Coordinates of C-alpha atoms in Angstrom, one line a residue:
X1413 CA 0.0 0.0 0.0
X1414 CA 1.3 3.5 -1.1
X1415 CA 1.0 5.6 3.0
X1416 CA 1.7 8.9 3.4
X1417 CA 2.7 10.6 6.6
X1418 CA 2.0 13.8 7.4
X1419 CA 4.1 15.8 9.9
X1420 CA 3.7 19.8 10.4
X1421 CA 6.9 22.0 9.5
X1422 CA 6.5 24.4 11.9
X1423 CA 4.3 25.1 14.8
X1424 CA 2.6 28.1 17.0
X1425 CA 3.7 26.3 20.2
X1426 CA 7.4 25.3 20.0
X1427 CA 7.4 23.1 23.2
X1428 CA 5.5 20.3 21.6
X1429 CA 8.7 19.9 18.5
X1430 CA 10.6 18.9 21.5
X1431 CA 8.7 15.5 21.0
X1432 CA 8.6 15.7 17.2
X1433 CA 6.5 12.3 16.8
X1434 CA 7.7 12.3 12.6
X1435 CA 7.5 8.5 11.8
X1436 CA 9.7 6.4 10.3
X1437 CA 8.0 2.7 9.4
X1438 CA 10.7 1.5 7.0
X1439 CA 13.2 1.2 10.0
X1440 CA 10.9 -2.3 10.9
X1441 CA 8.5 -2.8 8.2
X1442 CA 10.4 -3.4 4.5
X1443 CA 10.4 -1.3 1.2
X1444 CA 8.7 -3.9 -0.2
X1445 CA 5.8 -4.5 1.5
X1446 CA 4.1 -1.3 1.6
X1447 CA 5.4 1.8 0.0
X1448 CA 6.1 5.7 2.3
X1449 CA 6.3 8.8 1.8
X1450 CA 6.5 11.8 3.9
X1451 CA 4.9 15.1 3.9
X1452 CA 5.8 18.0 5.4
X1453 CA 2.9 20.2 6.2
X1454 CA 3.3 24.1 7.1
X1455 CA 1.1 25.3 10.1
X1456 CA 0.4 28.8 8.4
X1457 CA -0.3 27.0 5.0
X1458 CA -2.2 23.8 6.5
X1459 CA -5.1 23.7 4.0
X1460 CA -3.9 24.1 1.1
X1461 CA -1.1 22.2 1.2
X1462 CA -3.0 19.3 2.3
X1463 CA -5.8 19.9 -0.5
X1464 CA -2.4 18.9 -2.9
X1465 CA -1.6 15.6 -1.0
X1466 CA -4.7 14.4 -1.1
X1467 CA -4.6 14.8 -4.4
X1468 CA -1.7 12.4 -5.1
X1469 CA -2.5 8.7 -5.1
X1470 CA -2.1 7.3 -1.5
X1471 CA -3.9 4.4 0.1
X1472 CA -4.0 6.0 3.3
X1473 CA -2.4 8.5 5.4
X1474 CA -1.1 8.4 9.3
X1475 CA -1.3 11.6 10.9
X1476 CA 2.1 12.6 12.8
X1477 CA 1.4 16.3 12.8
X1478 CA 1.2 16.3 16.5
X1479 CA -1.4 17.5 19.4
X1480 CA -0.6 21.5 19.5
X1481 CA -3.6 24.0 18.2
X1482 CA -2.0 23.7 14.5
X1483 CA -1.4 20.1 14.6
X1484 CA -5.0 19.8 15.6
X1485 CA -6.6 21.8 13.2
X1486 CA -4.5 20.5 10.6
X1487 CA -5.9 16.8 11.7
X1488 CA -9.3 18.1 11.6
X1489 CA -8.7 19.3 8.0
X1490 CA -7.2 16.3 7.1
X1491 CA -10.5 14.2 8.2
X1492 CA -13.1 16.8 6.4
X1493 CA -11.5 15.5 2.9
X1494 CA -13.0 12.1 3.3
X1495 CA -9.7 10.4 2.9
X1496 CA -8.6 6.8 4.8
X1497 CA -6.7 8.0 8.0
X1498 CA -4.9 4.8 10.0
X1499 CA -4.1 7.0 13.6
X1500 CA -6.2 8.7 16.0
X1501 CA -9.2 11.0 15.5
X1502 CA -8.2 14.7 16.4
X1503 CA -11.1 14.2 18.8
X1504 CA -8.7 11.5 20.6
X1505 CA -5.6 13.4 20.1
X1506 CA -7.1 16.0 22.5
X1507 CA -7.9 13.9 25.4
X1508 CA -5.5 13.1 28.4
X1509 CA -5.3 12.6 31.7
X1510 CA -7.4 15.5 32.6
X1511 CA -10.6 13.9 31.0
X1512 CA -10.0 11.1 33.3
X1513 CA -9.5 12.9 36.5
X1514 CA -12.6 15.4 35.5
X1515 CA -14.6 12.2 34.9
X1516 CA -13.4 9.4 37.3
X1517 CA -16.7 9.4 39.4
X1518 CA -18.2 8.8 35.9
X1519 CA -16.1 5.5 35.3
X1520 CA -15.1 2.3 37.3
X1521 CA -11.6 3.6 36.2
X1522 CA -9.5 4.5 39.5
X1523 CA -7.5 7.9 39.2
X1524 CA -5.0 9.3 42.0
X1525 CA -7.0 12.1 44.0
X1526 CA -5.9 15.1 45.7
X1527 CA -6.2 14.6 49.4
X1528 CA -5.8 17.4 51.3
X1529 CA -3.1 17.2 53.9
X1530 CA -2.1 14.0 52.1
X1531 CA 1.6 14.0 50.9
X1532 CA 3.8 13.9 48.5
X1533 CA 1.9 15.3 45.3
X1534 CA 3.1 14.4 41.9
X1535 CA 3.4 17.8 40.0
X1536 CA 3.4 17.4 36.7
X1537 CA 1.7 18.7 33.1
X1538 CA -1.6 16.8 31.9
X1539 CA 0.6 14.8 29.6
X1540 CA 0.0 15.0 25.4
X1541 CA 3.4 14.5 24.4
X1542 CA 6.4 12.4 25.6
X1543 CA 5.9 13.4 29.5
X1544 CA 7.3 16.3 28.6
X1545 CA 8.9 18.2 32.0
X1546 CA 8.5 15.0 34.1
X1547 CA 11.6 14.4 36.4
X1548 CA 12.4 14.2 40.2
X1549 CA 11.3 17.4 41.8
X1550 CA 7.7 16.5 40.2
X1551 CA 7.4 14.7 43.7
X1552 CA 6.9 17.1 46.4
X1553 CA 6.9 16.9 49.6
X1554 CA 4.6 19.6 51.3
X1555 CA 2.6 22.2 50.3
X1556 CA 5.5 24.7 49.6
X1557 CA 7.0 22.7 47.2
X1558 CA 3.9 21.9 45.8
X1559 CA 3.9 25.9 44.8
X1560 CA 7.1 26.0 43.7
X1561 CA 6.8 23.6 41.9
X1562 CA 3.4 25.4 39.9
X1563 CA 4.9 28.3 39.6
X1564 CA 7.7 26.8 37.7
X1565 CA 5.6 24.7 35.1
X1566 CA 3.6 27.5 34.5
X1567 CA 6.4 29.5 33.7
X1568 CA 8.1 27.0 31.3
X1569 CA 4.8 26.7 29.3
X1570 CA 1.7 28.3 30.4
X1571 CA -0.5 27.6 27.9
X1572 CA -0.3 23.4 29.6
X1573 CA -2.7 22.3 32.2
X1574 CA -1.5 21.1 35.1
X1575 CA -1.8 18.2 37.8
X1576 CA -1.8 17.8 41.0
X1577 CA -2.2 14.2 42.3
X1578 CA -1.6 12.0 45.2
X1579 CA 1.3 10.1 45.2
X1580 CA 0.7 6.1 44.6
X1581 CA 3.2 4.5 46.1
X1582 CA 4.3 1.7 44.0
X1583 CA 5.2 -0.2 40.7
X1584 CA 5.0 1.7 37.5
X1585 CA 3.0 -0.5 34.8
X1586 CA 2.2 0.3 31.0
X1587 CA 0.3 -1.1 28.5
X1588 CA -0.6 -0.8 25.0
X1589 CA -4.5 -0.8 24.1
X1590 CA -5.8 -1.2 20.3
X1591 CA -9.5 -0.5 18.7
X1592 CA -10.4 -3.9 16.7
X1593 CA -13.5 -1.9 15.3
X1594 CA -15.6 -4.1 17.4
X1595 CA -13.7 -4.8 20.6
X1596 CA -10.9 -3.1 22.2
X1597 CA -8.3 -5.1 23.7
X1598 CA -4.8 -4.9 25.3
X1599 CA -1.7 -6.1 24.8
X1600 CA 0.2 -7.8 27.9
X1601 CA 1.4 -5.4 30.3
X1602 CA 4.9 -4.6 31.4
X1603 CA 6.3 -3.7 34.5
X1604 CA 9.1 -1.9 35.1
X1605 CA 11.9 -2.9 38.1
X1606 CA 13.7 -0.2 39.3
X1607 CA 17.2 -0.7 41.2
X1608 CA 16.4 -2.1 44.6
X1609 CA 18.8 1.3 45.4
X1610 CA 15.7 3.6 44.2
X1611 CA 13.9 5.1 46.8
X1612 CA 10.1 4.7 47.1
X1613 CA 9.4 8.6 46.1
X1614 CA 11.0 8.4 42.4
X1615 CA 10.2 4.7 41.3
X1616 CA 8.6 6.5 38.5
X1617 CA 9.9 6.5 34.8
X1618 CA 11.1 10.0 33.9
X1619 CA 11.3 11.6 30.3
X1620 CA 14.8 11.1 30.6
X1621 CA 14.5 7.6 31.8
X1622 CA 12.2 7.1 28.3
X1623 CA 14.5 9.0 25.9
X1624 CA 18.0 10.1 27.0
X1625 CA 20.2 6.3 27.0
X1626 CA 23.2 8.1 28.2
X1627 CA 21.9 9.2 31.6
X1628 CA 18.8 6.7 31.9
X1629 CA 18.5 4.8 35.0
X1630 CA 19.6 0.9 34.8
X1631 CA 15.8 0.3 34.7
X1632 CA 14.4 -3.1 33.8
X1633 CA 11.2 -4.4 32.7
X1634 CA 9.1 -8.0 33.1
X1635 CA 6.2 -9.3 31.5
X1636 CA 3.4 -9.3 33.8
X1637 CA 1.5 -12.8 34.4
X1638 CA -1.8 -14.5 36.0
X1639 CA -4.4 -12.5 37.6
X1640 CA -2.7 -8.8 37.7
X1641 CA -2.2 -9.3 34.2
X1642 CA -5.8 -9.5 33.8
X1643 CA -6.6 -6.8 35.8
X1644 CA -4.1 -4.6 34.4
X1645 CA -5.3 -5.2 30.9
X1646 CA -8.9 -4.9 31.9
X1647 CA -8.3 -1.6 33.4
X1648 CA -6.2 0.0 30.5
X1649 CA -9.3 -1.5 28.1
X1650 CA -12.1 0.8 30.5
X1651 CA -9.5 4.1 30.5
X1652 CA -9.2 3.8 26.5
X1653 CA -12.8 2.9 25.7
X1654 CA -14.3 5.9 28.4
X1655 CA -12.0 9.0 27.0
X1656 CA -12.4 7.6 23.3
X1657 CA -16.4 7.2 23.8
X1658 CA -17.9 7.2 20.6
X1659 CA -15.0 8.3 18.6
X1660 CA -13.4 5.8 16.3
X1661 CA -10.1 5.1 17.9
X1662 CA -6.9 3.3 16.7
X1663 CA -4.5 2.8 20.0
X1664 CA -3.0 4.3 23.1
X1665 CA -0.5 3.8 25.8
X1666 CA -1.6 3.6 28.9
X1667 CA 0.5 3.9 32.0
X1668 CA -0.7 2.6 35.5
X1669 CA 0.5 2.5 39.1
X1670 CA 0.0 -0.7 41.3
X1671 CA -0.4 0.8 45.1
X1672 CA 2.0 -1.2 47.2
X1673 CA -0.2 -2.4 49.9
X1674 CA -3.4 -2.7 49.0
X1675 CA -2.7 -3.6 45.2
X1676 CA -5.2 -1.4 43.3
X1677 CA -4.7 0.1 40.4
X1678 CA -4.3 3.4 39.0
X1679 CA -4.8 4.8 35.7
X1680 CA -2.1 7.7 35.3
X1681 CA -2.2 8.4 31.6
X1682 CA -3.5 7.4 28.2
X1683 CA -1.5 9.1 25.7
X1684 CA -3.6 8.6 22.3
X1685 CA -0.7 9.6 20.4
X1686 CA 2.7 7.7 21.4
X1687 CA 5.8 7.9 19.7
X1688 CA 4.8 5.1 16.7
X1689 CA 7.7 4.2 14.1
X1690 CA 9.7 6.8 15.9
X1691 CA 13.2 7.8 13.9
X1692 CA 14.4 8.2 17.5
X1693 CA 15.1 5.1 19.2
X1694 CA 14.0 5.6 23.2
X1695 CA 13.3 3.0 25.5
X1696 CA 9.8 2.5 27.2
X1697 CA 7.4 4.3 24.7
X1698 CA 5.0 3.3 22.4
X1699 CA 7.5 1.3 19.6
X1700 CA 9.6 -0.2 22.2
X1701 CA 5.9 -1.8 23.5
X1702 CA 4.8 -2.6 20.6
X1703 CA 7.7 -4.5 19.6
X1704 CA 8.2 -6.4 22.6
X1705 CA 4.1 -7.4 23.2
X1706 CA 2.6 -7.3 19.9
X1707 CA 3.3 -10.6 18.3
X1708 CA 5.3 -10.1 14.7
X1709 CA 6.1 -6.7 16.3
X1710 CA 5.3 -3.2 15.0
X1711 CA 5.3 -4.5 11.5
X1712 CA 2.2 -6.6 12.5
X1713 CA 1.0 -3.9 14.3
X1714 CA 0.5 -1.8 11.4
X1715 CA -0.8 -4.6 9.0
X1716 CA -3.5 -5.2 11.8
X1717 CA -4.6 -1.3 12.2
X1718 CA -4.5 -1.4 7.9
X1719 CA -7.0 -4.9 8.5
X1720 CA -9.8 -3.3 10.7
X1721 CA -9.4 0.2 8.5
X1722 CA -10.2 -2.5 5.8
X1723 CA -13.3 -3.7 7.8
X1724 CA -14.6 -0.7 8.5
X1725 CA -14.1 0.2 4.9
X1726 CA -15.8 -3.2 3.7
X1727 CA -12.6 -3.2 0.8
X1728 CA -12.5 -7.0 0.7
X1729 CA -16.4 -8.1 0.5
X1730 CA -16.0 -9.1 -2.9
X1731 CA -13.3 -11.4 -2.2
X1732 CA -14.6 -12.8 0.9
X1733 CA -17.9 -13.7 -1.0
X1734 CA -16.2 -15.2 -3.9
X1735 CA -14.5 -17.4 -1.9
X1736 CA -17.5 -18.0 0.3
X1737 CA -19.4 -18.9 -3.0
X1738 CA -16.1 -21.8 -4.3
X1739 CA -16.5 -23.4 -1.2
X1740 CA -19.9 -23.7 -1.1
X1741 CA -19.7 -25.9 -4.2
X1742 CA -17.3 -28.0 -3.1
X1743 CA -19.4 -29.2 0.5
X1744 CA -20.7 -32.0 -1.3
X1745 CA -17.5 -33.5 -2.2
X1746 CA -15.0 -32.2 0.1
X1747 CA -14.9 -34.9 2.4
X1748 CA -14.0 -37.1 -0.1
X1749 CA -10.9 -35.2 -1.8
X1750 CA -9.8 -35.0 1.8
X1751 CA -9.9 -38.1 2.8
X1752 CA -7.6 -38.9 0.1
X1753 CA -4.5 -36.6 0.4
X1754 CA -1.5 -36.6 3.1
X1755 CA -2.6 -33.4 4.9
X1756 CA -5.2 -36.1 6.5
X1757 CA -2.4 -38.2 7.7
X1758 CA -0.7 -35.3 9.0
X1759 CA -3.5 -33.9 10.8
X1760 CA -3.8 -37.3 12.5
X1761 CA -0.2 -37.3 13.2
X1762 CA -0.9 -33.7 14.8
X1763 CA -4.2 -35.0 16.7
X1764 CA -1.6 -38.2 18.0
X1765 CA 1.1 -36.3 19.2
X1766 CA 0.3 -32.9 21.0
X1767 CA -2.2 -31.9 23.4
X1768 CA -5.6 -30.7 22.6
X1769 CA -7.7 -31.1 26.1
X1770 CA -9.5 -28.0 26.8
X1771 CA -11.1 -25.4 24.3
X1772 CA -9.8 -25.4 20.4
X1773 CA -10.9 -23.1 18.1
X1774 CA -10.3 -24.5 14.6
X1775 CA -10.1 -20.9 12.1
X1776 CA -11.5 -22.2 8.8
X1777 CA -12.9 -25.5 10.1
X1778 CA -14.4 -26.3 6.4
X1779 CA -16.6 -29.7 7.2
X1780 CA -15.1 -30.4 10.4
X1781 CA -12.4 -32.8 9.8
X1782 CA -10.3 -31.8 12.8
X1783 CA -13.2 -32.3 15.2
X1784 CA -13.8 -35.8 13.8
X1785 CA -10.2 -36.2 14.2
X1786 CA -10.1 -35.3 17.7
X1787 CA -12.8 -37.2 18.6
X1788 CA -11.9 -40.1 17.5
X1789 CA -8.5 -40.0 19.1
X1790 CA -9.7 -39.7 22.5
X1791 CA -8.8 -35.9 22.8
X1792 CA -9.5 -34.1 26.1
X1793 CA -11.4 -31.6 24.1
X1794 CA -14.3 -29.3 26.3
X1795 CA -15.1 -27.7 23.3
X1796 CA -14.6 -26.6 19.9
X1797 CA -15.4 -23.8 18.1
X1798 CA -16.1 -23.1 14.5
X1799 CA -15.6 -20.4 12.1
X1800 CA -16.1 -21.3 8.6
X1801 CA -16.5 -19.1 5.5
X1802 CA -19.1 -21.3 3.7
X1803 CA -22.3 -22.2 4.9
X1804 CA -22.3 -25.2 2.5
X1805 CA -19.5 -26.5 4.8
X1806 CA -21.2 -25.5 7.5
X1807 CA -24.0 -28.2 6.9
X1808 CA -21.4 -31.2 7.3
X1809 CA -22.4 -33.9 9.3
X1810 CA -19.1 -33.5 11.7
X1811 CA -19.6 -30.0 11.9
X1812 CA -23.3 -31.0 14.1
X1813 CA -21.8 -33.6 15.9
X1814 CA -18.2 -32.0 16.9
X1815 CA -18.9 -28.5 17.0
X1816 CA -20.3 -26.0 19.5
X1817 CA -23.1 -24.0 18.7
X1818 CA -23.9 -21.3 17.5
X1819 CA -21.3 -21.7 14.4
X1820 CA -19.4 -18.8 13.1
X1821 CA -20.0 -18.4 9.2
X1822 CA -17.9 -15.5 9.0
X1823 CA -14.5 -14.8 7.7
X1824 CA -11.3 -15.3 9.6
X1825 CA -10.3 -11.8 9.3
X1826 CA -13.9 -11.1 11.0
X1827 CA -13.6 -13.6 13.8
X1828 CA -10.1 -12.7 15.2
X1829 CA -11.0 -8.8 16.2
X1830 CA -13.7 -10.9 18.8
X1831 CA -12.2 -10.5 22.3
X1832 CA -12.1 -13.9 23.1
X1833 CA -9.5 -16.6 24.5
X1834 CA -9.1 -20.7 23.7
X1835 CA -6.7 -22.9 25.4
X1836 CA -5.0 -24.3 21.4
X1837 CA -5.8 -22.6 18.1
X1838 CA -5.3 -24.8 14.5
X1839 CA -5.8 -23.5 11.1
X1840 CA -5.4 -25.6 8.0
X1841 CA -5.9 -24.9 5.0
X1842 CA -7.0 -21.9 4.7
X1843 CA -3.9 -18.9 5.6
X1844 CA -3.4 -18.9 1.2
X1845 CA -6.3 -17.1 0.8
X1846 CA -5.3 -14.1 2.8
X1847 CA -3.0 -11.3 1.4
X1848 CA 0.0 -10.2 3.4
X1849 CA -1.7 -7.7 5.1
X1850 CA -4.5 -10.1 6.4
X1851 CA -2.3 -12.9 7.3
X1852 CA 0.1 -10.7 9.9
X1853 CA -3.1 -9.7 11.3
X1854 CA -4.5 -13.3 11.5
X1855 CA -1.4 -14.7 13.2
X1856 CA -0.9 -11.6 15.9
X1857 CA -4.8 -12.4 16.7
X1858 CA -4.2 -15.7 16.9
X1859 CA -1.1 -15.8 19.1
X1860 CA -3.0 -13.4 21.1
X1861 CA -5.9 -15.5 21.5
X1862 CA -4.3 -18.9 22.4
X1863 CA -3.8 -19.7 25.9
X1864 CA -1.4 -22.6 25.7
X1865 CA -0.9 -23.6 21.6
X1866 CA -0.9 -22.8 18.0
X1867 CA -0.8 -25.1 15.2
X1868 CA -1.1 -23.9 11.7
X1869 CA -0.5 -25.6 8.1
X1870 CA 1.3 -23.2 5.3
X1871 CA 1.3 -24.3 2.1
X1872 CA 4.3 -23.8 -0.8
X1873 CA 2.2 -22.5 -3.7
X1874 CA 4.0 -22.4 -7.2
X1875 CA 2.8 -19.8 -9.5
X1876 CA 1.3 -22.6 -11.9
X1877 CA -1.4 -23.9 -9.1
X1878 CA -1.9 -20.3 -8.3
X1879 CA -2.9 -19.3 -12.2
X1880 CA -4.6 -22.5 -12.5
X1881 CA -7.1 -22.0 -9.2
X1882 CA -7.5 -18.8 -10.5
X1883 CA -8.4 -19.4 -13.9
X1884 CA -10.8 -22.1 -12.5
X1885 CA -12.8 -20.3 -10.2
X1886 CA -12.2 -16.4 -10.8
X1887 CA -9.7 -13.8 -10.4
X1888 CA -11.2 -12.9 -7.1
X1889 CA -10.0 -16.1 -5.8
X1890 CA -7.0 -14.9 -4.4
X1891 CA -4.1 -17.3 -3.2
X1892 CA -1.1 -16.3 -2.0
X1893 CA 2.7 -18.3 -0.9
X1894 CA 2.8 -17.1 2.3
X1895 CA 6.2 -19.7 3.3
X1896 CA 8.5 -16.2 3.4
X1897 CA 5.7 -14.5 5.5
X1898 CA 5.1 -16.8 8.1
X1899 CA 9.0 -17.2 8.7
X1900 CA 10.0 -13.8 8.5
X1901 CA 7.0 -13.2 11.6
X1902 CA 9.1 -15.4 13.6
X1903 CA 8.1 -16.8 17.2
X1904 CA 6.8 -13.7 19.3
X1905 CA 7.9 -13.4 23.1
X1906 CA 6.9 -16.0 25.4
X1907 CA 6.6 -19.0 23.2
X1908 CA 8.4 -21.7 21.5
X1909 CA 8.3 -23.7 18.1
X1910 CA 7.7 -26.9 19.2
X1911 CA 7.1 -28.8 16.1
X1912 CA 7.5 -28.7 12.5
X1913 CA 6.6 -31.0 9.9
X1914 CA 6.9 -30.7 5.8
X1915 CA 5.3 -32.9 3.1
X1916 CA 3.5 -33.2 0.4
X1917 CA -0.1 -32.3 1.2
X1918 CA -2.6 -32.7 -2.1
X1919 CA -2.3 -33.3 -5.5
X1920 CA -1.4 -30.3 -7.8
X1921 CA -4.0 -29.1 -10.2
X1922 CA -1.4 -28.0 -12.4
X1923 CA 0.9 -30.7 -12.5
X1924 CA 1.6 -33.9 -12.1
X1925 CA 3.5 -33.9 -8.8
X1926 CA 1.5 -32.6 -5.4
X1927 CA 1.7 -29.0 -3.4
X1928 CA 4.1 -29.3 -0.8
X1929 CA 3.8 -27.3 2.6
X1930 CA 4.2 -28.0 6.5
X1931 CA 2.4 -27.9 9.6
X1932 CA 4.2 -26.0 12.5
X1933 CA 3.0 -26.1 16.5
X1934 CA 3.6 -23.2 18.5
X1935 CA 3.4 -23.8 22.4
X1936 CA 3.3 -20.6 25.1
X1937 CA 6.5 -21.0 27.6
X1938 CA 4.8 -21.8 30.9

């Protein structure tokens, strides 16, 4: 896809280039899947100039031209032309923690207070960009350096609200949350370990401790597990979804506090417009949790915000439906084929080997082979869940007796923006008929979905079967080698390739020799 990115040249108030938020996606996502090019916007020229890009012939645009007054109205221009836009609203871009605070009896979303007589305060700007001023002395210790403090901020940029909060005593916590269209969800959350040499007052991350390597704390950061996980997620889930109301949001970072003793949690921030693709490298912001908590990292990230723009759009209808309609007319006979190539004795050997017992969800479950499968080895399944393009499939007689109801007769690329979890994930067959794009997304979701495994099947198209299939069926039944793809996506953080096995799976119906592929397990480190 050809993206532009639009970034202002200038601004009215200087203090926000400190945090110039200009993006630079080749640095993680390559030349040659999706094509950039950036646009420099000036503040005093804004409409005009973006009149003549939109003009030009881009896909979509991402707005990097930042949260002050000409940044804003900029983005607000930008949306009145009707064009695709993959970041967040204006409406979102204004929001910060203020909205919270304003609001918090208005949401189940915990905010720090300002308890009179209670001490220290943290002093600091409502934050839209970078945590910009945030250091030490934003902790003070009595009401005089509470002043001081005020009287300084305002000074260094009076046109910024300020806050004045109770201090939580405890661990600093971030997460990144993302709009599906339907569903919002969050990525796992990270904690960050201070030296056990840092006093209780600034275990805090400062801008400097974000952006400035060479006098940084020795900071570290885990992966937060079990039922604070959930809670943390949860939380940054109600804090995005309450500012972003009925807006149409893409993502934010949300940062948290975990009180000490009593273990609540406290929303400090959602910043809807982290640093994303940033030519900068700093530690702790948006990219750097992207890339360690979004499986496939931020290049997956992106295909997956491109995906549900594509939803929302209804771009790929067409295709969906004329794939929909091939499969329909194969129900009758599908079994049968099936039945007869080795991707049926691999699947057994899958079913044999590896551990199914709890919930599956089988993505693309055709007639229900898998289920059958199962079944008839014995596995320790509670439940399996369905989604299947075609309805013909849908009729099968496995799919009745293996398969929970109600059935899904949607697309995969539908299903995985549901917020839901299963213990193993499997999809065979089916990953060809996605485009690049698609397929990132399907495997992030799916890695994100899977409690304990994944096991998928990827088959090594040659251009011959491609043209063939297509020149059987319709242009619109698109197939893709995805072999390179699914490789280069790698095995995200906490899990492990477990199992890998290639062969031939079907005959070729364009030559005399068969299509050749592999099924690979993934299993989550415990």
């Amino acid at each position: 896809m050809k993206i532009c990115i639009l970034s202002l040249l200038e601004t009215a108030e200087p203090q926000f280039r400190k945090c110039d938020n200009l993006s630079d996606p080749t640095q993680c996502v390559p030349r040659h899947r999706h094509e950039f090019v950036n646009r420099k916007i000036t503040g005093s020229n804004a409409k005009s100039e973006i009149d003549e890009v939109c003009r030009e012939n881009f896909d979509v645009f991402m707005n990097c031209m930042g949260v002050d007054r000409d940044g804003i109205e900029a983005a607000k221009y930008l949306e009145s032309k009707g064009v695709t836009i993959l970041t967040n609203v204006s409406g979102l871009l204004t929001t910060n923690g203020l909205d919270l605070s304003q609001k918090k009896n208005d949401s189940d979303v915990k905010v720090p207070g300002n308890t009179y007589g209670k001490y220290p305060k943290m002093v600091k700007y409502f934050d839209k960009c970078g945590s910009l001023g945030l250091d030490w002395s934003a902790v003070c210790s009595d009401d005089e350096a509470v002043g001081k403090r005020i009287t300084l901020l305002q000074e260094e940029n009076p046109t910024l609200a300020i806050s004045v909060q109770d201090y939580v005593f405890g661990d600093d916590c971030a997460a990144v949350v993302i709009d599906l269209g339907t569903n919002v969800v969050a990525l796992v959350p990270l904690q960050f370990v201070f030296p056990d040499s840092t006093s209780a007052d600034i275990r805090f991350l400062t801008r400097d401790d974000k952006t400035a390597y060479s006098t940084a704390r020795k900071i570290q950061h885990i992966l937060v597990e079990g039922e604070l996980q959930e809670r943390l997620q949860q939380t940054a889930v109600n804090a995005f979804t309450f500012i972003k109301s009925s807006s149409e949001g893409a993502w934010a970072y949300v940062t948290m506090r975990v009180e000490r003793n009593t273990q609540d949690i406290y929303v400090i921030d959602v910043n809807c417009n982290p640093i994303l693709y940033g030519r900068e490298e700093h530690r702790f912001d948006g990219d750097f949790l992207v890339e360690e908590t979004f499986p496939g990292g931020r290049e997956a990230f992106l295909d997956t915000l491109l995906t549900v723009k594509r939803s929302q759009l209804g771009s790929n209808k067409n295709r969906i439906h004329q794939t929909a309609a091939v499969y329909d007319s194969w129900s009758d006979t599908y079994d049968e084929f099936w039945e007869s190539t080795n991707m049926s004795k691999m699947l057994q050997f899958t079913a044999d080997n590896f551990d199914f017992s709890g919930s599956v969800l089988d993505l693309a479950c055709g007639t229900g082979v898998f289920g059958r499968i199962l079944h008839d080895r014995g596995a320790m399944t509670t439940e399996i869940v369905g989604v299947e393009i075609s309805a013909g499939m849908l009729c099968a007689p496995d799919i009745k007796k293996y398969y929970k109801k109600p059935l899904w007769n949607c697309s995969m690329q539908e299903y995985i923006m549901e917020d839901v979890q299963f213990d193993h994930i499997v999809c065979f067959g089916a990953l060809l008929f996605l485009d690049a794009v698609e397929l990132n997304t399907v495997l992030a979701r799916m890695f994100m979905m899977a409690r304990r495994s994944l096991t998928i099947e990827v088959e090594n198209l040659d251009n011959k079967v491609i043209s063939k299939m297509q020149e059987d069926v319709g242009d619109l039944f698109f197939m893709n080698n995805h072999v390179q793809m699914v490789e280069r996506f790698g095995v995200p953080n906490g899990w492990k390739l477990v199992h890998k096995q290639h062969g031939a799976l079907y005959p070729s119906p364009a030559s005399e020799g068969n299509v050749e592929g592999y099924i690979v397990r993934f299993e989550r480190l415990i």
